[in-house]
């Protein structure tokens, strides 16, 4: 799609890594330093629309991102809008190193939320019901996770955003998106350097 920011490869800044079907991008308005986007190269509306054939590559990349963030920052929380209040309507999964504390997926499950054990659960929701938002909270051991998909309802969406804001505020001073974008260049540069150092050590 020519009008999609993520489809225009030449316009992307802050690329950390590219695999056959995915791109890792430093978020330019990071909630905290280390905020990474996992983006499929092909245009899909959301991860609920990403085909099963790409799942092994995507999950391997997601594990790599989690290992990096856990080693250099904090255990990441994963979040996706699922075509609900997105700023770019191209699938992108947020990996945000907020640690294992301060986010309570169970509080959001009432009134129609559904637990997620595998990507197929998200695809099934999207096929059945369309829009959603998705949250994967790390467990206290940094490994086990609690994940769920939720209907696109503003009250729970804003509750989830409040949880994200509060968790981010425990890590560093929280700022609204326009200010984060203005201040993001230094954090993107730090993240890029950390990623290059980490991957060089892994390769060595």
XYZ file of N, CA, C and O in Angstrom:
816
model
N 0.843 -1.190 0.000
C 0.000 0.000 0.000
C 0.880 1.243 0.000
O 1.692 1.428 0.893
N 0.724 2.089 -1.003
C 1.631 3.219 -1.158
C 1.433 4.283 -0.086
O 2.336 5.077 0.165
N 0.262 4.331 0.556
C 0.017 5.347 1.576
C 0.256 4.836 2.990
O -0.085 5.505 3.963
N 0.840 3.655 3.130
C 1.108 3.075 4.448
C 2.541 3.365 4.860
O 3.484 3.019 4.138
N 2.707 3.968 6.026
C 4.043 4.333 6.500
C 4.946 3.122 6.668
O 6.146 3.187 6.417
N 4.387 1.978 7.090
C 5.212 0.801 7.324
C 5.488 0.015 6.044
O 6.395 -0.818 6.016
N 4.702 0.237 5.006
C 4.963 -0.426 3.726
C 6.063 0.266 2.942
O 6.688 -0.343 2.078
N 6.292 1.534 3.231
C 7.308 2.310 2.511
C 8.651 2.095 3.184
O 9.034 2.823 4.098
N 9.361 1.057 2.749
C 10.625 0.663 3.380
C 11.617 1.815 3.436
O 12.341 1.991 4.423
N 11.661 2.663 2.409
C 12.647 3.750 2.358
C 12.373 4.847 3.372
O 13.263 5.650 3.674
N 11.146 4.904 3.905
C 10.819 5.956 4.873
C 11.042 5.508 6.313
O 10.956 6.331 7.233
N 11.330 4.229 6.517
C 11.481 3.722 7.882
C 12.832 4.125 8.461
O 13.876 3.911 7.841
N 12.794 4.687 9.651
C 14.013 5.032 10.383
C 14.058 4.221 11.671
O 13.026 3.912 12.248
N 15.259 3.867 12.099
C 15.391 3.117 13.335
C 15.210 1.625 13.174
O 14.804 0.941 14.115
N 15.520 1.094 11.964
C 15.426 -0.353 11.761
C 16.552 -1.037 12.539
O 17.729 -0.721 12.378
N 16.170 -1.979 13.396
C 17.142 -2.729 14.184
C 17.546 -4.023 13.504
O 18.711 -4.442 13.589
N 16.585 -4.651 12.829
C 16.841 -5.972 12.242
C 15.773 -6.253 11.198
O 14.631 -5.804 11.332
N 16.148 -7.000 10.177
C 15.198 -7.437 9.160
C 15.356 -8.936 8.948
O 16.465 -9.427 8.763
N 14.248 -9.649 8.997
C 14.237 -11.058 8.635
C 13.503 -11.190 7.302
O 13.167 -10.188 6.674
N 13.246 -12.396 6.876
C 12.628 -12.575 5.564
C 11.269 -11.886 5.468
O 10.945 -11.267 4.451
N 10.478 -11.972 6.535
C 9.102 -11.463 6.465
C 8.778 -10.387 7.500
O 7.647 -9.902 7.540
N 9.754 -10.010 8.331
C 9.475 -9.065 9.413
C 10.589 -8.032 9.550
O 11.725 -8.246 9.119
N 10.233 -6.920 10.184
C 11.175 -5.841 10.483
C 11.037 -5.498 11.961
O 9.920 -5.412 12.488
N 12.171 -5.299 12.617
C 12.172 -4.757 13.977
C 12.500 -3.283 13.892
O 13.519 -2.899 13.319
N 11.639 -2.464 14.472
C 11.773 -1.021 14.371
C 11.743 -0.398 15.754
O 10.894 -0.756 16.583
N 12.670 0.519 16.010
C 12.616 1.285 17.252
C 11.440 2.253 17.171
O 11.303 2.988 16.197
N 10.588 2.230 18.186
C 9.455 3.151 18.215
C 9.979 4.577 18.370
O 10.813 4.836 19.236
N 9.480 5.504 17.540
C 9.991 6.878 17.563
C 9.280 7.767 18.570
O 9.633 8.940 18.718
N 8.305 7.211 19.278
C 7.702 7.900 20.424
C 7.653 6.890 21.565
O 6.584 6.506 22.024
N 8.821 6.421 22.010
C 8.851 5.281 22.940
C 8.185 5.602 24.271
O 8.382 6.674 24.846
N 7.405 4.628 24.751
C 6.803 4.770 26.072
C 7.903 4.788 27.128
O 7.837 5.539 28.106
N 8.895 3.930 26.943
C 10.142 3.952 27.708
C 11.251 3.566 26.730
O 10.981 3.001 25.672
N 12.493 3.842 27.091
C 13.590 3.432 26.216
C 13.577 1.914 26.061
O 13.360 1.176 27.023
N 13.781 1.446 24.831
C 13.744 0.019 24.532
C 12.462 -0.408 23.838
O 12.328 -1.582 23.471
N 11.547 0.509 23.626
C 10.249 0.219 22.996
C 10.473 -0.156 21.526
O 10.987 0.631 20.746
N 10.093 -1.393 21.156
C 10.348 -1.947 19.826
C 9.026 -2.340 19.179
O 8.103 -2.805 19.852
N 8.943 -2.170 17.863
C 7.803 -2.640 17.087
C 8.232 -3.836 16.244
O 9.297 -3.802 15.610
N 7.415 -4.892 16.220
C 7.634 -6.050 15.357
C 6.592 -5.953 14.236
O 5.391 -6.036 14.490
N 7.077 -5.764 12.996
C 6.203 -5.399 11.882
C 6.377 -6.396 10.739
O 7.505 -6.614 10.274
N 5.301 -7.002 10.247
C 5.434 -7.831 9.038
C 5.701 -6.948 7.824
O 5.168 -5.840 7.723
N 6.543 -7.416 6.923
C 6.838 -6.656 5.710
C 5.584 -6.503 4.841
O 5.312 -5.422 4.317
N 4.845 -7.600 4.675
C 3.636 -7.545 3.876
C 2.547 -6.814 4.657
O 2.509 -6.862 5.886
N 1.669 -6.140 3.923
C 0.629 -5.361 4.588
C -0.501 -6.271 5.074
O -1.220 -6.870 4.271
N -0.625 -6.361 6.407
C -1.757 -7.018 7.052
C -2.361 -6.007 8.012
O -1.647 -5.214 8.624
N -3.670 -6.063 8.176
C -4.340 -5.094 9.036
C -3.898 -5.222 10.489
O -3.780 -4.231 11.209
N -3.651 -6.453 10.938
C -3.280 -6.714 12.320
C -2.703 -8.122 12.388
O -2.720 -8.859 11.396
N -2.228 -8.535 13.567
C -1.662 -9.874 13.691
C -2.731 -10.961 13.594
O -2.422 -12.101 13.264
N -3.974 -10.606 13.824
C -5.046 -11.561 13.603
C -5.194 -11.951 12.148
O -5.789 -12.987 11.836
N -4.638 -11.139 11.255
C -4.710 -11.404 9.817
C -3.414 -11.977 9.252
O -3.361 -12.344 8.076
N -2.365 -12.061 10.062
C -1.087 -12.615 9.598
C -1.236 -14.131 9.464
O -1.677 -14.799 10.407
N -0.889 -14.708 8.328
C -1.151 -16.137 8.109
C -0.313 -17.049 8.997
O 0.798 -16.700 9.414
N -0.853 -18.208 9.235
C -0.216 -19.219 10.063
C 1.186 -19.581 9.563
O 2.076 -19.898 10.354
N 1.407 -19.519 8.262
C 2.707 -19.907 7.701
C 3.847 -19.037 8.219
O 5.002 -19.481 8.247
N 3.554 -17.801 8.632
C 4.599 -16.903 9.123
C 4.817 -17.021 10.631
O 5.727 -16.383 11.180
N 4.016 -17.837 11.288
C 4.068 -17.906 12.745
C 5.429 -18.350 13.294
O 5.943 -17.723 14.238
N 6.070 -19.413 12.769
C 7.367 -19.819 13.347
C 8.418 -18.707 13.296
O 9.135 -18.477 14.280
N 8.502 -18.019 12.163
C 9.482 -16.930 12.036
C 9.158 -15.803 13.017
O 10.054 -15.258 13.673
N 7.870 -15.454 13.105
C 7.460 -14.371 13.992
C 7.739 -14.712 15.458
O 8.277 -13.886 16.213
N 7.393 -15.938 15.872
C 7.607 -16.310 17.267
C 9.091 -16.364 17.619
O 9.486 -15.994 18.728
N 9.923 -16.816 16.673
C 11.371 -16.823 16.919
C 11.892 -15.400 17.096
O 12.719 -15.128 17.981
N 11.403 -14.492 16.266
C 11.819 -13.094 16.370
C 11.329 -12.487 17.681
O 12.062 -11.748 18.356
N 10.116 -12.815 18.064
C 9.557 -12.308 19.324
C 10.383 -12.801 20.513
O 10.658 -12.045 21.457
N 10.808 -14.064 20.466
C 11.662 -14.588 21.542
C 12.994 -13.857 21.585
O 13.516 -13.569 22.676
N 13.553 -13.537 20.424
C 14.821 -12.800 20.378
C 14.671 -11.412 20.980
O 15.543 -10.944 21.719
N 13.571 -10.747 20.649
C 13.313 -9.414 21.197
C 13.156 -9.487 22.715
O 13.723 -8.668 23.458
N 12.403 -10.480 23.196
C 12.208 -10.632 24.640
C 13.529 -10.896 25.351
O 13.785 -10.355 26.441
N 14.387 -11.727 24.765
C 15.683 -12.017 25.376
C 16.552 -10.766 25.430
O 17.195 -10.486 26.453
N 16.571 -10.016 24.334
C 17.355 -8.771 24.304
C 16.855 -7.776 25.339
O 17.632 -7.238 26.134
N 15.553 -7.517 25.352
C 15.013 -6.525 26.277
C 15.202 -6.968 27.718
O 15.524 -6.151 28.587
N 15.021 -8.264 27.980
C 15.237 -8.759 29.333
C 16.676 -8.607 29.793
O 16.936 -8.332 30.962
N 17.620 -8.766 28.855
C 19.037 -8.663 29.196
C 19.491 -7.216 29.345
O 20.307 -6.900 30.223
N 18.974 -6.319 28.494
C 19.474 -4.947 28.463
C 18.559 -3.928 29.149
O 19.022 -2.856 29.531
N 17.289 -4.248 29.276
C 16.342 -3.307 29.881
C 15.550 -4.025 30.980
O 16.029 -4.170 32.080
N 14.364 -4.458 30.649
C 13.486 -5.189 31.561
C 12.665 -6.164 30.733
O 12.557 -6.021 29.519
N 12.023 -7.126 31.395
C 11.153 -8.067 30.694
C 10.054 -7.288 29.968
O 9.431 -6.398 30.557
N 9.783 -7.597 28.694
C 8.802 -6.810 27.954
C 7.361 -7.280 28.133
O 7.090 -8.462 28.325
N 6.477 -6.327 28.039
C 5.057 -6.564 27.843
C 4.790 -6.388 26.355
O 5.387 -5.515 25.713
N 3.908 -7.219 25.780
C 3.548 -7.099 24.371
C 2.116 -6.588 24.268
O 1.231 -7.028 25.013
N 1.902 -5.675 23.326
C 0.606 -5.011 23.197
C 0.316 -4.789 21.718
O 1.217 -4.403 20.960
N -0.932 -5.052 21.311
C -1.323 -4.766 19.926
C -2.730 -4.173 19.895
O -3.624 -4.613 20.619
N -2.908 -3.181 19.036
C -4.207 -2.509 18.907
C -5.223 -3.348 18.132
O -6.424 -3.206 18.360
N -4.793 -4.161 17.184
C -5.723 -5.002 16.442
C -6.776 -4.244 15.663
O -7.961 -4.555 15.729
N -6.388 -3.225 14.922
C -7.256 -2.371 14.108
C -8.223 -1.566 14.988
O -9.305 -1.185 14.552
N -7.833 -1.322 16.222
C -8.674 -0.536 17.132
C -7.848 0.634 17.641
O -6.916 0.452 18.405
N -8.150 1.845 17.135
C -7.456 3.068 17.538
C -5.966 3.013 17.194
O -5.138 3.588 17.897
N -5.633 2.343 16.102
C -4.258 2.353 15.622
C -3.926 3.712 15.010
O -4.796 4.409 14.508
N -2.645 4.057 15.016
C -2.197 5.249 14.296
C -1.722 4.881 12.895
O -1.792 5.702 11.986
N -1.223 3.657 12.717
C -0.855 3.135 11.399
C -1.592 1.813 11.232
O -1.415 0.897 12.043
N -2.412 1.704 10.197
C -3.241 0.509 10.019
C -2.489 -0.580 9.256
O -2.872 -1.016 8.185
N -1.384 -0.965 9.853
C -0.526 -2.053 9.382
C -0.109 -2.786 10.645
O 0.299 -2.156 11.623
N -0.233 -4.107 10.655
C 0.056 -4.879 11.862
C 1.382 -4.474 12.483
O 2.401 -4.386 11.793
N 1.371 -4.209 13.773
C 2.620 -3.971 14.502
C 2.400 -4.311 15.968
O 1.445 -3.867 16.589
N 3.283 -5.137 16.481
C 3.227 -5.570 17.873
C 4.233 -4.752 18.665
O 5.413 -4.694 18.318
N 3.760 -4.106 19.733
C 4.637 -3.335 20.609
C 5.307 -4.268 21.613
O 4.631 -5.078 22.262
N 6.611 -4.165 21.755
C 7.359 -4.830 22.818
C 7.902 -3.721 23.710
O 8.758 -2.941 23.281
N 7.381 -3.631 24.939
C 7.687 -2.496 25.812
C 8.310 -3.025 27.103
O 7.654 -3.742 27.863
N 9.576 -2.695 27.375
C 10.255 -3.251 28.549
C 9.816 -2.563 29.848
O 10.474 -1.666 30.362
N 8.699 -3.035 30.408
C 8.134 -2.451 31.618
C 8.340 -3.331 32.841
O 7.981 -2.943 33.955
N 8.880 -4.533 32.659
C 9.041 -5.449 33.775
C 7.774 -6.250 34.027
O 6.760 -6.075 33.354
N 7.828 -7.118 35.015
C 6.734 -8.053 35.265
C 5.706 -7.526 36.253
O 4.718 -8.196 36.523
N 5.915 -6.333 36.790
C 5.011 -5.815 37.807
C 4.118 -4.719 37.242
O 4.449 -4.074 36.244
N 2.978 -4.531 37.859
C 2.182 -3.346 37.598
C 1.181 -3.440 36.479
O 0.566 -2.434 36.126
N 1.000 -4.627 35.911
C -0.009 -4.762 34.866
C -0.847 -5.988 35.187
O -0.311 -7.044 35.488
N -2.166 -5.844 35.109
C -3.050 -6.899 35.592
C -4.044 -7.278 34.496
O -5.158 -6.733 34.422
N -3.643 -8.216 33.658
C -4.495 -8.657 32.560
C -5.831 -9.184 33.075
O -6.886 -8.937 32.475
N -5.821 -9.880 34.212
C -7.052 -10.477 34.734
C -8.138 -9.442 34.985
O -9.328 -9.731 34.875
N -7.751 -8.218 35.347
C -8.741 -7.179 35.621
C -9.494 -6.752 34.368
O -10.557 -6.144 34.460
N -8.943 -7.058 33.206
C -9.559 -6.635 31.952
C -10.416 -7.722 31.314
O -11.061 -7.487 30.306
N -10.426 -8.921 31.914
C -11.055 -10.066 31.252
C -12.581 -10.096 31.357
O -13.234 -10.782 30.574
N -13.145 -9.386 32.298
C -14.601 -9.405 32.442
C -15.276 -8.825 31.199
O -14.676 -8.051 30.443
N -16.511 -9.251 30.990
C -17.334 -8.704 29.892
C -16.785 -9.030 28.513
O -16.698 -8.167 27.647
N -16.360 -10.272 28.297
C -16.094 -10.697 26.930
C -14.659 -10.874 26.513
O -14.397 -11.232 25.365
N -13.701 -10.643 27.407
C -12.311 -10.911 27.056
C -12.064 -12.413 26.957
O -12.845 -13.221 27.453
N -10.979 -12.783 26.298
C -10.687 -14.204 26.094
C -9.188 -14.437 26.263
O -8.371 -13.721 25.688
N -8.833 -15.438 27.048
C -7.412 -15.753 27.214
C -6.826 -16.270 25.908
O -7.525 -16.896 25.099
N -5.534 -16.034 25.732
C -4.830 -16.437 24.516
C -3.689 -17.366 24.908
O -2.840 -17.006 25.733
N -3.675 -18.556 24.317
C -2.593 -19.509 24.558
C -1.621 -19.572 23.387
O -0.483 -20.003 23.545
N -2.073 -19.156 22.193
C -1.249 -19.247 20.985
C -1.768 -18.229 19.965
O -2.914 -17.769 20.070
N -0.945 -17.878 18.964
C -1.406 -16.932 17.942
C -2.699 -17.346 17.250
O -3.475 -16.489 16.816
N -2.958 -18.641 17.158
C -4.195 -19.105 16.535
C -5.426 -18.552 17.243
O -6.462 -18.294 16.611
N -5.320 -18.336 18.557
C -6.447 -17.789 19.306
C -6.765 -16.365 18.862
O -7.934 -15.961 18.830
N -5.733 -15.594 18.543
C -5.941 -14.219 18.060
C -6.532 -14.249 16.655
O -7.463 -13.500 16.343
N -6.019 -15.159 15.805
C -6.578 -15.273 14.452
C -8.046 -15.695 14.499
O -8.871 -15.212 13.721
N -8.377 -16.605 15.437
C -9.759 -17.063 15.553
C -10.669 -15.914 15.985
O -11.774 -15.745 15.448
N -10.225 -15.128 16.948
C -11.026 -13.975 17.376
C -11.261 -13.029 16.192
O -12.385 -12.581 15.967
N -10.189 -12.716 15.463
C -10.299 -11.760 14.353
C -11.250 -12.293 13.280
O -12.046 -11.529 12.718
N -11.184 -13.594 12.993
C -12.072 -14.189 11.998
C -13.529 -14.154 12.456
O -14.442 -13.933 11.654
N -13.742 -14.342 13.760
C -15.103 -14.391 14.293
C -15.686 -13.011 14.560
O -16.860 -12.751 14.285
N -14.838 -12.120 15.113
C -15.375 -10.889 15.692
C -14.735 -9.608 15.177
O -15.193 -8.517 15.495
N -13.638 -9.719 14.444
C -13.004 -8.516 13.904
C -12.115 -7.829 14.927
O -11.240 -8.455 15.516
N -12.321 -6.531 15.136
C -11.425 -5.713 15.949
C -11.201 -6.290 17.346
O -12.067 -6.966 17.907
N -10.039 -5.970 17.890
C -9.673 -6.423 19.234
C -8.519 -5.564 19.716
O -7.955 -4.765 18.968
N -8.162 -5.721 20.968
C -6.812 -5.350 21.391
C -6.247 -6.499 22.205
O -6.984 -7.299 22.782
N -4.924 -6.605 22.199
C -4.227 -7.780 22.730
C -3.159 -7.313 23.711
O -2.448 -6.334 23.459
N -3.056 -8.019 24.825
C -2.015 -7.728 25.813
C -1.408 -9.037 26.288
O -2.124 -9.998 26.579
N -0.088 -9.063 26.358
C 0.639 -10.214 26.908
C 1.531 -9.705 28.026
O 2.478 -8.953 27.801
N 1.205 -10.101 29.227
C 1.906 -9.659 30.420
C 2.927 -10.709 30.845
O 2.575 -11.884 30.971
N 4.188 -10.321 31.073
C 5.171 -11.314 31.522
C 4.854 -11.799 32.924
O 4.296 -11.076 33.745
N 5.222 -13.047 33.180
C 5.048 -13.601 34.508
C 6.126 -13.115 35.454
O 7.120 -12.512 35.030
N 5.975 -13.344 36.748
C 6.960 -12.872 37.726
C 8.341 -13.472 37.526
O 9.338 -12.904 37.960
N 8.415 -14.639 36.851
C 9.713 -15.253 36.572
C 10.324 -14.714 35.286
O 11.427 -15.111 34.889
N 9.606 -13.797 34.608
C 10.099 -13.244 33.353
C 9.914 -14.168 32.170
O 10.254 -13.816 31.050
N 9.378 -15.364 32.396
C 9.223 -16.345 31.328
C 7.748 -16.620 31.031
O 7.260 -16.332 29.961
N 7.048 -17.191 32.006
C 5.639 -17.495 31.784
C 4.872 -16.195 31.576
O 5.216 -15.153 32.127
N 3.838 -16.243 30.747
C 3.110 -15.030 30.416
C 1.611 -15.279 30.514
O 1.139 -16.406 30.394
N 0.881 -14.218 30.750
C -0.577 -14.246 30.737
C -1.023 -13.334 29.609
O -0.716 -12.139 29.611
N -1.715 -13.897 28.618
C -2.110 -13.124 27.443
C -3.609 -13.218 27.238
O -4.236 -14.225 27.561
N -4.178 -12.155 26.679
C -5.615 -12.141 26.437
C -5.925 -11.173 25.303
O -5.155 -10.258 25.000
N -7.066 -11.415 24.678
C -7.587 -10.545 23.635
C -8.927 -10.007 24.142
O -9.659 -10.708 24.845
N -9.211 -8.745 23.807
C -10.362 -8.059 24.367
C -11.174 -7.392 23.276
O -10.634 -6.954 22.259
N -12.492 -7.285 23.489
C -13.306 -6.573 22.504
C -12.945 -5.086 22.495
O -12.454 -4.552 23.495
N -13.175 -4.407 21.384
C -12.780 -3.001 21.251
C -13.749 -2.073 21.971
O -14.586 -1.403 21.360
N -13.619 -2.031 23.287
C -14.466 -1.183 24.108
C -13.612 -0.126 24.784
O -12.588 -0.432 25.385
N -14.052 1.107 24.695
C -13.214 2.218 25.135
C -12.912 2.172 26.629
O -11.808 2.528 27.035
N -13.852 1.723 27.450
C -13.595 1.767 28.884
C -12.418 0.875 29.269
O -11.505 1.291 29.990
N -12.404 -0.350 28.738
C -11.287 -1.240 29.059
C -10.020 -0.834 28.327
O -8.910 -1.011 28.829
N -10.164 -0.301 27.130
C -8.988 0.179 26.398
C -8.291 1.285 27.194
O -7.075 1.258 27.380
N -9.062 2.240 27.696
C -8.464 3.323 28.467
C -7.931 2.825 29.805
O -6.932 3.343 30.326
N -8.582 1.799 30.361
C -8.042 1.202 31.584
C -6.691 0.563 31.305
O -5.742 0.708 32.089
N -6.583 -0.136 30.168
C -5.299 -0.735 29.789
C -4.247 0.341 29.561
O -3.093 0.197 29.985
N -4.618 1.435 28.888
C -3.663 2.520 28.658
C -3.216 3.152 29.975
O -2.053 3.536 30.123
N -4.138 3.251 30.925
C -3.764 3.784 32.245
C -2.757 2.872 32.926
O -1.784 3.337 33.536
N -2.971 1.556 32.812
C -2.003 0.609 33.367
C -0.641 0.770 32.700
O 0.403 0.749 33.371
N -0.635 0.919 31.366
C 0.623 1.121 30.651
C 1.316 2.396 31.120
O 2.522 2.424 31.361
N 0.532 3.463 31.227
C 1.101 4.745 31.659
C 1.686 4.630 33.063
O 2.794 5.109 33.321
N 0.957 4.003 33.967
C 1.447 3.868 35.339
C 2.694 3.001 35.411
O 3.640 3.304 36.158
N 2.700 1.906 34.629
C 3.880 1.035 34.617
C 5.083 1.773 34.040
O 6.200 1.654 34.546
N 4.861 2.543 32.975
C 5.949 3.325 32.390
C 6.455 4.376 33.368
O 7.664 4.631 33.457
N 5.538 4.978 34.122
C 5.928 6.001 35.080
C 6.801 5.477 36.200
O 7.543 6.242 36.829
N 6.730 4.179 36.465
C 7.617 3.595 37.474
C 9.023 3.371 36.934
O 9.956 3.163 37.699
N 9.161 3.379 35.605
C 10.462 3.146 34.979
C 11.173 4.464 34.695
O 12.361 4.638 34.979
N 10.454 5.411 34.112
C 11.019 6.730 33.836
C 9.868 7.728 33.778
O 8.703 7.351 33.763
N 10.181 8.996 33.749
C 9.145 10.021 33.760
C 8.255 9.879 32.542
O 8.733 9.892 31.409
N 6.951 9.731 32.792
C 6.012 9.572 31.687
C 5.776 10.907 30.998
O 5.742 11.964 31.631
N 5.596 10.846 29.667
C 5.283 12.047 28.886
C 4.257 11.677 27.829
O 4.233 10.542 27.349
N 3.390 12.615 27.421
C 2.430 12.324 26.349
C 3.129 12.094 25.019
O 4.295 12.481 24.831
N 2.417 11.468 24.085
C 3.016 11.040 22.821
C 3.737 12.147 22.056
O 4.856 11.933 21.566
N 3.183 13.356 21.909
C 3.923 14.384 21.158
C 5.280 14.710 21.773
O 6.264 14.908 21.052
N 5.342 14.755 23.103
C 6.622 15.026 23.758
C 7.574 13.842 23.635
O 8.788 14.023 23.475
N 7.025 12.618 23.702
C 7.885 11.442 23.527
C 8.487 11.423 22.133
O 9.642 11.042 21.950
N 7.711 11.830 21.145
C 8.235 11.865 19.771
C 9.358 12.895 19.642
O 10.384 12.630 19.005
N 9.184 14.055 20.268
C 10.211 15.088 20.210
C 11.506 14.640 20.884
O 12.597 14.962 20.430
N 11.360 13.901 21.970
C 12.533 13.474 22.742
C 13.039 12.095 22.345
O 14.007 11.601 22.920
N 12.385 11.471 21.363
C 12.660 10.072 21.073
C 13.986 9.779 20.401
O 14.484 8.656 20.498
N 14.580 10.756 19.721
C 15.796 10.465 18.944
C 16.923 9.902 19.802
O 17.608 8.963 19.393
N 17.130 10.463 20.984
C 18.224 9.981 21.835
C 17.944 8.566 22.329
O 18.858 7.735 22.412
N 16.681 8.269 22.642
C 16.349 6.926 23.093
C 16.459 5.915 21.959
O 16.895 4.780 22.173
N 16.080 6.321 20.759
C 16.234 5.444 19.591
C 17.711 5.146 19.360
O 18.104 4.005 19.092
N 18.552 6.173 19.475
C 19.992 5.986 19.287
C 20.563 5.046 20.349
O 21.381 4.160 20.041
N 20.130 5.203 21.601
C 20.609 4.328 22.677
C 20.160 2.890 22.466
O 20.930 1.943 22.668
N 18.897 2.730 22.055
C 18.383 1.395 21.780
C 19.134 0.741 20.631
O 19.504 -0.438 20.707
N 19.374 1.492 19.581
C 20.088 0.950 18.422
C 21.480 0.484 18.818
O 21.927 -0.606 18.425
N 22.183 1.301 19.601
C 23.527 0.923 20.053
C 23.477 -0.325 20.928
O 24.313 -1.226 20.797
N 22.486 -0.391 21.828
C 22.357 -1.560 22.703
C 22.059 -2.815 21.897
O 22.605 -3.892 22.171
N 21.187 -2.692 20.885
C 20.856 -3.844 20.034
C 22.091 -4.321 19.273
O 22.367 -5.525 19.210
N 22.847 -3.404 18.705
C 24.042 -3.779 17.931
C 25.069 -4.451 18.823
O 25.683 -5.459 18.432
N 25.270 -3.918 20.009
C 26.233 -4.517 20.947
C 25.779 -5.914 21.377
O 26.568 -6.853 21.419
N 24.485 -6.047 21.673
C 23.940 -7.322 22.129
C 24.044 -8.379 21.020
O 24.495 -9.503 21.269
N 23.624 -8.036 19.816
C 23.648 -9.016 18.729
C 25.077 -9.368 18.325
O 25.343 -10.512 17.960
N 25.990 -8.408 18.427
C 27.388 -8.713 18.135
C 27.934 -9.724 19.140
O 28.675 -10.653 18.778
N 27.562 -9.544 20.409
C 28.009 -10.485 21.439
C 27.403 -11.868 21.220
O 28.071 -12.891 21.428
N 26.129 -11.916 20.777
C 25.479 -13.198 20.517
C 26.147 -13.908 19.337
O 26.336 -15.130 19.360
N 26.515 -13.138 18.308
C 27.141 -13.718 17.128
C 28.564 -14.173 17.422
O 29.061 -15.134 16.799
N 29.222 -13.478 18.361
C 30.604 -13.803 18.681
C 30.705 -15.006 19.557
O 31.741 -15.615 19.727
